[in-house]
Short mmCIF file of C-alpha atoms in Angstrom, two decimals:
data_model
loop_
_atom_site.label_atom_id
_atom_site.label_comp_id
_atom_site.label_asym_id
_atom_site.label_seq_id
_atom_site.Cartn_x
_atom_site.Cartn_y
_atom_site.Cartn_z
CA MET A 1 0.00 0.00 0.00
CA LEU A 2 2.16 2.80 -1.36
CA VAL A 3 0.14 5.72 0.00
CA ASN A 4 -0.18 4.24 3.49
CA LYS A 5 3.62 3.90 3.50
CA ILE A 6 4.02 7.50 2.34
CA ASP A 7 1.59 8.76 5.00
CA GLY A 8 3.38 6.67 7.60
CA TRP A 9 6.73 8.07 6.52
CA PHE A 10 5.42 11.64 6.78
CA ILE A 11 4.04 10.93 10.26
CA LYS A 12 7.33 9.40 11.35
CA HIS A 13 9.33 12.28 9.88
CA SER A 14 7.12 15.11 11.06
CA GLN A 15 9.96 17.64 11.09
CA PHE A 16 10.59 17.02 7.40
CA LEU A 17 6.87 17.50 6.73
CA LYS A 18 6.88 20.79 8.64
CA GLY A 19 9.94 21.88 6.70
CA LEU A 20 8.22 21.06 3.41
CA ILE A 21 5.18 23.09 4.41
CA CYS A 22 7.41 26.01 5.39
CA PHE A 23 9.21 25.72 2.06
CA LEU A 24 5.95 25.92 0.06
CA PHE A 25 4.81 28.87 2.15
CA SER A 26 8.15 30.69 1.81
CA PHE A 27 8.50 29.97 -1.89
CA TYR A 28 5.04 31.34 -2.65
CA PHE A 29 5.58 34.38 -0.46
CA LEU A 30 8.98 35.25 -1.94
CA LEU A 31 7.94 34.63 -5.55
CA PHE A 32 4.71 36.61 -5.44
CA SER A 33 6.24 39.36 -3.33
CA TYR A 34 8.85 39.74 -6.04
CA LEU A 35 6.20 39.72 -8.80
CA SER A 36 3.95 42.19 -6.97
CA ILE A 37 6.79 44.62 -6.25
CA THR A 38 8.41 44.48 -9.69
CA LYS A 39 5.01 44.88 -11.35
CA HIS A 40 4.60 48.05 -9.30
CA LEU A 41 8.13 49.32 -9.93
CA SER A 42 7.82 48.69 -13.68
CA LEU A 43 4.80 51.07 -13.75
CA HIS A 44 2.18 48.35 -14.21
CA SER A 45 0.30 48.91 -10.96
CA THR A 46 -2.65 51.32 -11.00
CA TYR A 47 -4.29 54.14 -9.12
CA LEU A 48 -7.46 52.04 -9.32
CA ASP A 49 -6.97 50.52 -6.83
CA LEU A 50 -3.46 50.39 -5.34
CA GLY A 51 -3.04 54.15 -5.44
CA LEU A 52 -6.49 54.75 -4.01
CA GLU A 53 -6.02 52.28 -1.15
CA SER A 54 -2.54 53.64 -0.43
CA GLN A 55 -3.90 57.20 -0.24
CA VAL A 56 -6.65 56.06 2.18
CA VAL A 57 -4.14 54.31 4.46
CA TRP A 58 -1.70 57.25 4.26
CA ASN A 59 -4.40 59.80 5.12
CA THR A 60 -5.59 57.68 8.04
CA ALA A 61 -2.04 57.41 9.35
CA ARG A 62 -2.01 61.22 9.45
CA GLY A 63 -5.29 61.61 11.27
CA ARG A 64 -7.62 61.98 8.27
CA PHE A 65 -9.73 58.86 8.84
CA LEU A 66 -10.22 56.93 5.56
CA GLU A 67 -10.11 60.14 3.52
CA THR A 68 -9.57 60.13 -0.25
CA SER A 69 -9.81 62.60 -3.13
CA PHE A 70 -11.77 60.07 -5.19
CA GLY A 71 -15.03 62.00 -4.82
CA PRO A 72 -17.02 63.67 -7.62
CA GLN A 73 -14.76 66.08 -9.53
CA GLY A 74 -11.96 65.09 -7.19
CA SER A 75 -13.66 66.22 -3.98
CA LEU A 76 -12.48 64.92 -0.62
CA ILE A 77 -14.69 62.13 0.65
CA SER A 78 -14.58 59.21 3.06
CA ALA A 79 -13.77 55.82 1.56
CA LEU A 80 -16.80 54.62 3.54
CA SER A 81 -18.98 56.32 0.94
CA PHE A 82 -18.35 53.56 -1.61
CA HIS A 83 -17.20 50.54 0.43
CA ILE A 84 -17.19 49.62 4.10
CA SER A 85 -13.59 48.51 4.57
CA PRO A 86 -12.53 49.93 7.95
CA ILE A 87 -9.77 47.32 8.07
CA SER A 88 -7.76 49.89 6.08
CA ALA A 89 -7.60 51.96 9.25
CA LEU A 90 -6.03 49.02 11.09
CA LEU A 91 -3.29 48.95 8.44
CA SER A 92 -2.42 52.63 8.82
CA PRO A 93 0.21 52.12 11.61
CA LEU A 94 2.30 50.28 9.00
CA TYR A 95 2.65 53.62 7.20
CA TRP A 96 4.17 55.12 10.33
CA ILE A 97 7.05 52.69 9.82
CA TRP A 98 7.30 52.71 6.03
CA ALA A 99 4.92 54.80 3.95
CA ASP A 100 4.95 53.06 0.58
CA PRO A 101 2.41 51.03 -1.46
CA ILE A 102 4.95 48.19 -1.41
CA VAL A 103 3.99 47.66 2.24
CA LEU A 104 0.42 46.84 1.20
CA LEU A 105 1.62 44.50 -1.54
CA LEU A 106 3.87 42.62 0.88
CA LEU A 107 1.14 42.40 3.50
CA GLN A 108 -1.37 41.05 0.98
CA THR A 109 1.04 38.36 -0.23
CA PHE A 110 1.94 37.36 3.33
CA VAL A 111 -1.69 37.05 4.36
CA LEU A 112 -2.56 34.97 1.29
CA SER A 113 0.44 32.75 2.01
CA LEU A 114 -0.87 32.13 5.53
CA GLY A 115 -4.13 30.88 4.00
CA GLY A 116 -2.31 27.67 3.12
CA LEU A 117 -2.13 26.70 6.81
CA PRO A 118 -5.88 26.23 7.41
CA VAL A 119 -6.17 24.49 4.02
CA TYR A 120 -3.59 21.95 5.20
CA TRP A 121 -5.06 21.64 8.71
CA ILE A 122 -8.63 21.13 7.49
CA ALA A 123 -7.51 18.59 4.89
CA LEU A 124 -5.44 16.67 7.45
CA LYS A 125 -8.27 16.51 9.96
CA VAL A 126 -10.90 15.55 7.39
CA THR A 127 -8.95 13.12 5.16
CA GLU A 128 -6.43 11.89 7.78
CA SER A 129 -3.83 11.77 5.02
CA PRO A 130 -0.67 13.93 5.22
CA LEU A 131 -0.02 13.23 1.53
CA ILE A 132 -3.42 14.46 0.33
CA SER A 133 -3.20 17.44 2.70
CA LEU A 134 0.19 18.37 1.29
CA VAL A 135 -1.10 18.01 -2.26
CA LEU A 136 -4.08 20.26 -1.48
CA LEU A 137 -1.73 22.83 0.04
CA ASN A 138 0.27 22.74 -3.18
CA SER A 139 -2.97 23.14 -5.19
CA TYR A 140 -3.85 26.17 -3.08
CA PHE A 141 -0.58 27.91 -3.95
CA LEU A 142 -1.00 26.95 -7.63
CA TYR A 143 -4.64 28.08 -7.76
CA PRO A 144 -4.88 30.69 -10.57
CA PRO A 145 -7.70 32.80 -9.02
CA LEU A 146 -5.61 33.15 -5.85
CA GLN A 147 -2.56 34.20 -7.85
CA TYR A 148 -4.55 36.67 -9.93
CA SER A 149 -6.01 38.20 -6.76
CA ASN A 150 -2.52 38.49 -5.35
CA LEU A 151 -1.21 40.37 -8.41
CA SER A 152 -4.30 42.52 -8.93
CA ASP A 153 -2.86 45.51 -7.02
CA PHE A 154 -4.05 45.67 -3.39
CA HIS A 155 -7.63 45.29 -2.19
CA PRO A 156 -8.83 44.82 1.40
CA GLN A 157 -11.28 42.21 0.09
CA THR A 158 -8.37 39.95 -0.91
CA LEU A 159 -7.52 39.54 2.79
CA ALA A 160 -10.89 37.79 3.19
CA THR A 161 -9.51 34.60 1.63
CA THR A 162 -7.30 33.81 4.60
CA ILE A 163 -9.65 35.24 7.23
CA ILE A 164 -12.49 33.02 6.01
CA LEU A 165 -10.27 29.92 5.85
CA PHE A 166 -9.16 30.42 9.45
CA SER A 167 -12.78 31.15 10.41
CA PHE A 168 -13.91 27.79 9.07
CA TRP A 169 -11.01 25.97 10.73
CA TYR A 170 -11.88 27.31 14.16
CA LEU A 171 -15.60 26.85 13.59
CA TYR A 172 -15.06 23.24 12.52
CA ASN A 173 -13.09 22.71 15.75
CA ARG A 174 -15.79 24.49 17.77
CA SER A 175 -13.38 27.21 18.90
CA PHE A 176 -16.18 29.74 18.88
CA ARG A 177 -14.34 32.64 20.50
CA LYS A 178 -11.62 32.54 17.84
CA PHE A 179 -14.29 32.23 15.18
CA TYR A 180 -16.09 35.34 16.51
CA PHE A 181 -12.83 37.30 16.49
CA LEU A 182 -12.15 36.31 12.88
CA MET A 183 -15.74 37.08 12.00
CA PHE A 184 -15.18 40.57 13.40
CA LEU A 185 -12.10 40.97 11.18
CA GLY A 186 -14.02 39.61 8.20
CA LEU A 187 -16.80 42.16 8.65
CA LEU A 188 -14.18 44.92 8.58
CA VAL A 189 -12.84 43.80 5.19
CA LYS A 190 -15.81 44.75 3.02
CA GLU A 191 -19.58 44.94 3.38
CA ASN A 192 -20.34 41.97 1.11
CA VAL A 193 -18.21 39.63 3.26
CA SER A 194 -20.84 39.97 5.98
CA LEU A 195 -23.22 37.98 3.76
CA VAL A 196 -20.66 35.15 3.66
CA TYR A 197 -20.75 35.07 7.45
CA ALA A 198 -24.54 34.97 7.24
CA GLY A 199 -23.90 31.74 5.30
CA PHE A 200 -21.81 30.55 8.23
CA GLY A 201 -24.91 31.16 10.35
CA PHE A 202 -26.82 28.60 8.24
CA TYR A 203 -23.91 26.17 8.59
CA LEU A 204 -23.97 26.55 12.37
CA PHE A 205 -27.74 26.14 12.53
CA PHE A 206 -28.31 23.24 10.15
CA ILE A 207 -25.03 21.30 10.04
CA MET A 208 -23.44 21.86 13.44
CA ARG A 209 -26.84 21.98 15.22
CA GLU A 210 -25.73 25.10 17.09
CA ARG A 211 -29.10 26.80 16.83
CA ARG A 212 -28.51 29.85 19.03
CA ARG A 213 -25.05 30.53 17.68
CA GLY A 214 -26.30 30.12 14.13
CA ILE A 215 -29.12 32.60 14.65
CA PHE A 216 -26.74 35.02 16.37
CA VAL A 217 -24.15 34.89 13.57
CA PHE A 218 -26.81 35.21 10.89
CA LEU A 219 -28.57 38.17 12.49
CA VAL A 220 -25.34 40.05 13.29
CA SER A 221 -24.07 39.56 9.74
CA VAL A 222 -27.29 40.60 8.01
CA PHE A 223 -27.76 43.53 10.37
CA TYR A 224 -24.19 44.68 9.65
CA PHE A 225 -24.82 44.53 5.90
CA LEU A 226 -28.10 46.45 6.17
CA ILE A 227 -26.55 49.13 8.37
CA ALA A 228 -23.61 49.45 5.97
CA PHE A 229 -25.83 49.66 2.89
CA TYR A 230 -28.73 51.74 4.16
CA TRP A 231 -27.03 54.00 6.70
CA VAL A 232 -23.21 54.19 6.63
CA MET A 233 -22.61 54.48 2.87
CA PRO A 234 -25.56 56.87 2.36
CA TYR A 235 -24.37 59.01 5.28
CA PHE A 236 -20.91 59.48 3.78
CA SER A 237 -21.92 59.56 0.10
CA GLY A 238 -24.98 61.79 0.41
CA VAL A 239 -27.30 59.48 -1.55
CA SER A 240 -30.45 57.89 -0.17
CA GLN A 241 -28.94 54.38 0.07
CA GLY A 242 -25.86 52.42 -0.92
CA VAL A 243 -25.36 52.48 -4.66
CA LEU A 244 -26.40 49.25 -6.39
CA GLY A 245 -24.87 50.38 -9.67
CA ARG A 246 -23.93 47.05 -11.17
CA TYR A 247 -27.33 45.51 -10.29
CA GLU A 248 -29.69 48.35 -11.10
CA TYR A 249 -30.87 46.52 -14.20
CA LEU A 250 -32.48 44.06 -11.78
CA GLY A 251 -33.88 46.49 -9.21
CA LYS A 252 -33.30 49.59 -7.12
CA THR A 253 -32.89 47.86 -3.73
CA PRO A 254 -31.22 44.60 -2.62
CA LEU A 255 -34.64 43.08 -1.93
CA ALA A 256 -35.92 44.12 -5.37
CA VAL A 257 -32.84 42.61 -7.04
CA PHE A 258 -33.24 39.33 -5.16
CA TRP A 259 -36.97 39.15 -5.87
CA ASN A 260 -36.46 39.88 -9.56
CA VAL A 261 -33.96 37.00 -9.80
CA ILE A 262 -36.16 34.38 -8.14
CA SER A 263 -39.45 35.54 -9.68
CA ASN A 264 -38.07 35.59 -13.24
CA PRO A 265 -36.33 32.21 -13.56
CA LEU A 266 -36.14 32.35 -17.37
CA GLN A 267 -34.34 35.70 -17.25
CA SER A 268 -32.06 34.47 -14.45
CA PHE A 269 -31.11 31.27 -16.28
CA THR A 270 -30.45 33.27 -19.44
CA ILE A 271 -27.99 35.41 -17.49
CA LEU A 272 -26.34 32.43 -15.80
CA LEU A 273 -26.03 30.40 -19.01
CA MET A 274 -23.96 33.03 -20.79
CA VAL A 275 -20.81 31.39 -22.15
CA SER A 276 -18.62 33.79 -20.18
CA LYS A 277 -20.38 32.87 -16.91
CA ILE A 278 -19.98 29.15 -17.58
CA LYS A 279 -16.29 29.70 -18.33
CA TYR A 280 -15.98 31.59 -15.05
CA LEU A 281 -17.39 28.67 -13.06
CA PHE A 282 -15.22 26.25 -15.04
CA HIS A 283 -12.07 28.21 -14.17
CA LEU A 284 -13.03 28.28 -10.49
CA LEU A 285 -13.37 24.50 -10.35
CA VAL A 286 -10.93 23.01 -12.84
CA SER A 287 -7.72 23.56 -10.83
CA VAL A 288 -9.07 21.38 -8.01
CA GLY A 289 -10.31 18.72 -10.40
CA PHE A 290 -14.00 19.64 -9.93
CA LEU A 291 -13.91 17.92 -6.51
CA PRO A 292 -16.04 20.70 -4.92
CA LEU A 293 -19.00 19.37 -6.92
CA LEU A 294 -18.94 16.30 -4.67
CA ALA A 295 -19.71 18.51 -1.65
CA PRO A 296 -21.72 21.43 -3.12
CA GLY A 297 -23.27 22.31 0.24
CA TYR A 298 -20.05 24.00 1.31
CA LEU A 299 -20.13 26.17 -1.80
CA LEU A 300 -23.56 27.39 -0.71
CA ILE A 301 -22.00 29.14 2.30
CA ALA A 302 -20.51 31.52 -0.29
CA GLY A 303 -23.79 31.64 -2.21
CA SER A 304 -24.01 35.41 -1.80
CA GLU A 305 -20.63 35.86 -3.54
CA PHE A 306 -21.64 33.64 -6.44
CA PHE A 307 -24.87 35.65 -6.70
CA LEU A 308 -23.11 39.03 -6.61
CA ASN A 309 -20.52 38.03 -9.20
CA LEU A 310 -22.73 36.13 -11.62
CA PHE A 311 -25.53 38.70 -11.72
CA SER A 312 -23.29 41.76 -11.83
CA ALA A 313 -23.33 43.92 -14.95
CA TYR A 314 -19.63 44.60 -14.37
CA ASN A 315 -17.62 42.18 -16.48
CA PRO A 316 -14.53 41.82 -14.20
CA GLN A 317 -16.70 40.34 -11.46
CA TRP A 318 -17.19 37.18 -13.49
CA GLN A 319 -13.57 36.79 -14.47
CA ILE A 320 -10.92 35.12 -12.34
CA LYS A 321 -8.29 37.72 -13.25
CA PHE A 322 -9.41 40.14 -10.54
CA HIS A 323 -9.92 40.13 -6.78
CA TYR A 324 -13.62 39.31 -6.86
CA THR A 325 -12.97 35.61 -6.23
CA ALA A 326 -11.40 36.34 -2.83
CA ALA A 327 -14.36 35.23 -0.71
CA ILE A 328 -15.13 32.25 -3.00
CA THR A 329 -11.66 30.68 -3.04
CA PRO A 330 -11.87 29.42 0.59
CA PHE A 331 -15.00 27.43 -0.14
CA ILE A 332 -13.60 25.97 -3.35
CA PHE A 333 -10.94 24.28 -1.20
CA ILE A 334 -13.23 23.48 1.73
CA ALA A 335 -15.69 21.81 -0.65
CA ALA A 336 -12.84 19.99 -2.42
CA ILE A 337 -11.63 18.60 0.92
CA PHE A 338 -15.06 17.32 1.90
CA GLY A 339 -15.56 16.01 -1.62
CA LEU A 340 -12.46 13.88 -1.08
CA LYS A 341 -13.85 12.79 2.27
CA LYS A 342 -17.03 11.66 0.55
CA CYS A 343 -14.96 9.49 -1.81
CA GLN A 344 -13.23 7.90 1.15
CA SER A 345 -16.50 7.36 3.02
CA LEU A 346 -18.15 5.69 0.06
CA LEU A 347 -15.31 3.20 -0.11
CA ARG A 348 -15.34 2.51 3.62
CA ASN A 349 -19.06 1.81 3.51
CA THR A 350 -18.67 -0.84 0.82
CA SER A 351 -19.95 -3.78 2.85
CA SER A 352 -18.99 -6.42 0.27
CA LEU A 353 -15.28 -5.77 0.83
CA ARG A 354 -13.14 -6.98 3.73
CA SER A 355 -11.49 -4.31 5.90
CA ASP A 356 -8.03 -5.04 4.50
CA GLU A 357 -9.39 -4.72 0.96
CA VAL A 358 -11.00 -1.39 1.87
CA ARG A 359 -7.70 -0.10 3.27
CA LEU A 360 -5.87 -1.27 0.16
CA ARG A 361 -8.35 0.36 -2.19
CA ARG A 362 -8.45 3.52 -0.13
CA GLY A 363 -4.67 3.68 -0.25
CA TRP A 364 -4.64 3.46 -4.01
CA LEU A 365 -7.58 5.88 -4.26
CA ASP A 366 -5.65 8.44 -2.20
CA TYR A 367 -2.62 7.90 -4.41
CA LEU A 368 -4.63 8.36 -7.60
CA ILE A 369 -6.38 11.47 -6.24
CA SER A 370 -3.04 12.97 -5.17
CA ALA A 371 -1.52 12.33 -8.59
CA TYR A 372 -4.67 13.68 -10.27
CA LEU A 373 -4.63 16.89 -8.21
CA ILE A 374 -0.92 17.49 -8.77
CA LEU A 375 -1.30 16.94 -12.50
CA ILE A 376 -4.38 19.10 -13.01
CA SER A 377 -3.21 21.93 -10.69
CA LEU A 378 0.16 22.11 -12.39
CA THR A 379 -1.27 21.73 -15.90
CA TRP A 380 -3.87 24.43 -15.42
CA ASN A 381 -1.32 26.79 -13.89
CA VAL A 382 0.74 26.36 -17.05
CA LEU A 383 -2.31 26.92 -19.27
CA HIS A 384 -4.07 29.75 -17.45
CA SER A 385 -2.40 31.72 -14.66
CA PRO A 386 -0.29 34.83 -14.02
CA SER A 387 2.62 32.79 -12.66
CA PRO A 388 5.98 32.33 -14.39
CA LEU A 389 4.85 28.80 -15.23
CA PHE A 390 2.23 30.19 -17.63
CA TYR A 391 3.19 29.32 -21.18
CA LYS A 392 2.45 32.89 -22.30
CA PHE A 393 4.02 34.58 -19.28
CA ASP A 394 5.05 38.14 -20.17
CA PRO A 395 8.23 39.09 -18.27
CA SER A 396 8.02 42.68 -19.56
CA LEU A 397 5.26 43.34 -17.00
CA TYR A 398 7.82 42.80 -14.26
CA ARG A 399 10.96 44.23 -15.88
CA VAL A 400 12.37 47.28 -14.12
CA THR A 401 14.31 49.27 -16.73
CA LYS A 402 16.45 52.38 -16.72
CA GLU A 403 13.46 54.29 -18.09
CA THR A 404 11.12 53.20 -15.30
CA LYS A 405 13.79 53.95 -12.68
CA GLU A 406 14.19 57.46 -14.10
CA VAL A 407 10.41 57.96 -14.06
CA ARG A 408 10.26 57.02 -10.38
CA ARG A 409 13.16 59.36 -9.55
CA VAL A 410 11.26 62.25 -11.15
CA LEU A 411 8.03 61.34 -9.39
CA LYS A 412 9.77 61.37 -6.00
CA ARG A 413 10.71 65.01 -6.59
CA ILE A 414 7.06 66.11 -6.90
CA PRO A 415 6.25 68.04 -3.69
CA SER A 416 4.03 66.03 -1.35
CA ASP A 417 1.74 69.02 -0.77
CA ALA A 418 1.17 69.59 -4.51
CA THR A 419 -2.12 68.69 -6.18
CA VAL A 420 -1.61 66.13 -8.94
CA SER A 421 -3.60 64.65 -11.81
CA ALA A 422 -1.73 61.50 -12.85
CA MET A 423 -2.30 58.72 -15.33
CA ASN A 424 -3.64 55.53 -13.83
CA ASN A 425 -0.35 53.60 -13.97
CA LEU A 426 1.54 56.45 -12.29
CA GLY A 427 -0.96 57.13 -9.50
CA PRO A 428 0.37 54.58 -6.98
CA HIS A 429 3.79 56.27 -7.05
CA LEU A 430 2.17 59.59 -6.11
CA SER A 431 -0.37 58.32 -3.58
CA LEU A 432 1.27 59.78 -0.47
CA ARG A 433 -0.56 63.07 -0.79
CA ARG A 434 -3.98 64.47 0.07
CA TYR A 435 -4.99 65.58 -3.41
CA LEU A 436 -4.42 63.02 -6.16
CA TYR A 437 -6.68 62.62 -9.17
CA ASN A 438 -6.85 59.99 -11.87
CA PHE A 439 -6.03 61.73 -15.16
CA PRO A 440 -7.85 63.49 -16.81
CA ILE A 441 -9.80 64.53 -13.68
CA ASN A 442 -8.94 68.16 -12.80
CA PHE A 443 -6.10 68.12 -15.32
CA ASP A 444 -6.50 71.86 -15.91
CA ARG A 445 -6.70 72.85 -12.21
CA VAL A 446 -3.88 71.04 -10.43
CA ASP A 447 -0.28 71.97 -9.72
CA PHE A 448 1.10 69.06 -11.75
CA VAL A 449 -0.25 66.93 -14.60
CA ILE A 450 1.76 63.73 -14.96
CA ILE A 451 1.24 61.32 -17.84
CA ASP A 452 2.81 58.33 -19.54
CA PRO A 453 2.55 59.17 -23.27
CA LYS A 454 2.99 55.56 -24.38
CA MET A 455 0.49 53.84 -22.09
CA PRO A 456 -2.76 54.86 -23.91
CA HIS A 457 -1.33 53.18 -27.01
CA GLU A 458 -0.28 50.05 -25.12
CA ASN A 459 -2.93 49.26 -22.54
CA PHE A 460 -6.25 51.02 -21.91
CA ASP A 461 -6.72 49.37 -18.51
CA LEU A 462 -3.46 50.85 -17.27
CA ALA A 463 -4.06 54.25 -18.87
CA GLN A 464 -7.83 54.54 -18.32
CA VAL A 465 -8.03 56.94 -21.27
CA ARG A 466 -8.49 56.20 -24.97
CA VAL A 467 -5.85 57.24 -27.49
CA ASP A 468 -8.09 59.76 -29.24
CA GLN A 469 -9.08 61.36 -25.94
CA PHE A 470 -5.50 61.40 -24.72
CA ASP A 471 -4.33 63.24 -27.84
CA LYS A 472 -6.99 65.92 -27.26
CA TYR A 473 -6.06 66.37 -23.60
CA LEU A 474 -2.37 66.54 -24.48
CA LYS A 475 -3.04 69.22 -27.10
CA ARG A 476 -5.07 71.27 -24.60
CA LEU A 477 -2.23 71.10 -22.07
CA GLU A 478 0.34 72.11 -24.65
CA ASP A 479 -1.83 75.09 -25.64
CA ASN A 480 -2.61 76.08 -22.05
CA LYS A 481 -0.52 79.13 -21.13
CA ASN A 482 -0.93 78.38 -17.44
CA TYR A 483 1.25 75.28 -17.75
CA ARG A 484 4.78 74.58 -18.86
CA GLN A 485 6.31 71.23 -19.75
CA SER A 486 8.98 70.65 -17.10
CA VAL A 487 9.82 67.02 -17.92
CA ASN A 488 9.70 65.18 -21.22
CA LEU A 489 10.92 61.57 -21.13
CA GLU A 490 10.09 58.51 -23.16
CA ARG A 491 7.61 57.31 -20.53
CA LEU A 492 6.88 60.53 -18.67
CA ILE A 493 5.63 64.01 -19.42
CA VAL A 494 5.16 66.47 -16.56
CA PHE A 495 3.20 69.69 -16.95
CA GLU A 496 3.71 72.16 -14.12
CA ARG A 497 1.41 75.07 -13.38
CA ILE A 498 3.17 78.41 -13.83
CA LYS A 499 3.02 80.38 -10.60
#
């Protein structure tokens, strides 16, 4: 029984196993820290959202609680007007030590790396196989949606992946105090995460038979979401309720959206059966060999996230290349683990087989599943991921050149008290200031207009302005007698207001 021998060897050599786990954790952390930082230094990070989040943290560190200049026409507003992510305030002390967006990128990578621990622990407790647990840990680090989230700038929501995984681990072990603490952290990440914890309330009530705790968790989570949507965001934004925006085609309130979906099944199925939506679900499941489909009940805990992403009118929400999978990823792995458990249980309950035959078959089943997971995780990472294993990996996104170094040197000389309108890919490097606008917002009112003349021609997402529009704005700046061109480099043009 090859697998039983391997498991036995791992148990006997526990220090080696711990070292292997530490190696996987360290390798992922170092690799994706390097990729995140070099992507930023090569001018491929963006104001939306690394620059925006950095400005919020920087302002909070200086006593301006969650303030940003991302309001209408560049007005100063609270970040609570568009998302409830007070966890950003808890990160602000880091900017007392080192005020730089790189801090946020390192923190995000470290937190995602830690998420591998509960994946391993849950798998070990459920499957009782160190080999399968190690393979699932490896699959976690190779999971493309996780890697895309990691490299998609910085978002507080991305931290939910690890917080939710630890939440489930402590809940599964009935460590309720630790679960409540993590639930508190989860609620601080973003308002929609509260609905995931409402799903935990159902799990407590129906699966764990903890009726009172389940009701408590559900009510607190739903109440938090309603307060955030109907009171906090409207208070800071000045509108009557939280903006539905991406769901307004379905209704004007959360209840109206939900009712429209369930009362119009033909319309709902038409939306869900779009090829792009099916591809999205396929990409979520394929890297773990579709094992979550064997335990779909655990996916239902994240039902609110599936609902929000699949019914959104905003295309990035149903792609895996952004951070919107952050609260779904934990349940992909939790469901995969219990799917494996179901396979093992089915074999154990085969009454026609002797106990030694069951152990033998289970050993080979574990071996086959481990080989299957390694093969499909590695293969899909090569076929569809942002990692260096990807067969179309573009190293230019992470190449720091003399030109990009010169751009950053110039940007550091811009006075921190100056008002700036900067192109999207330059915004993060100028985020340590109170007034920063995403070009072309206020481009004719600020002290400095800073643009990358090549980016509109190379990548709209990084520039956030079309080529034809950019040419018009550039011409207006050149003709504006209130500005002079103080810097003209291959990848940087700076217009400075004449005083």
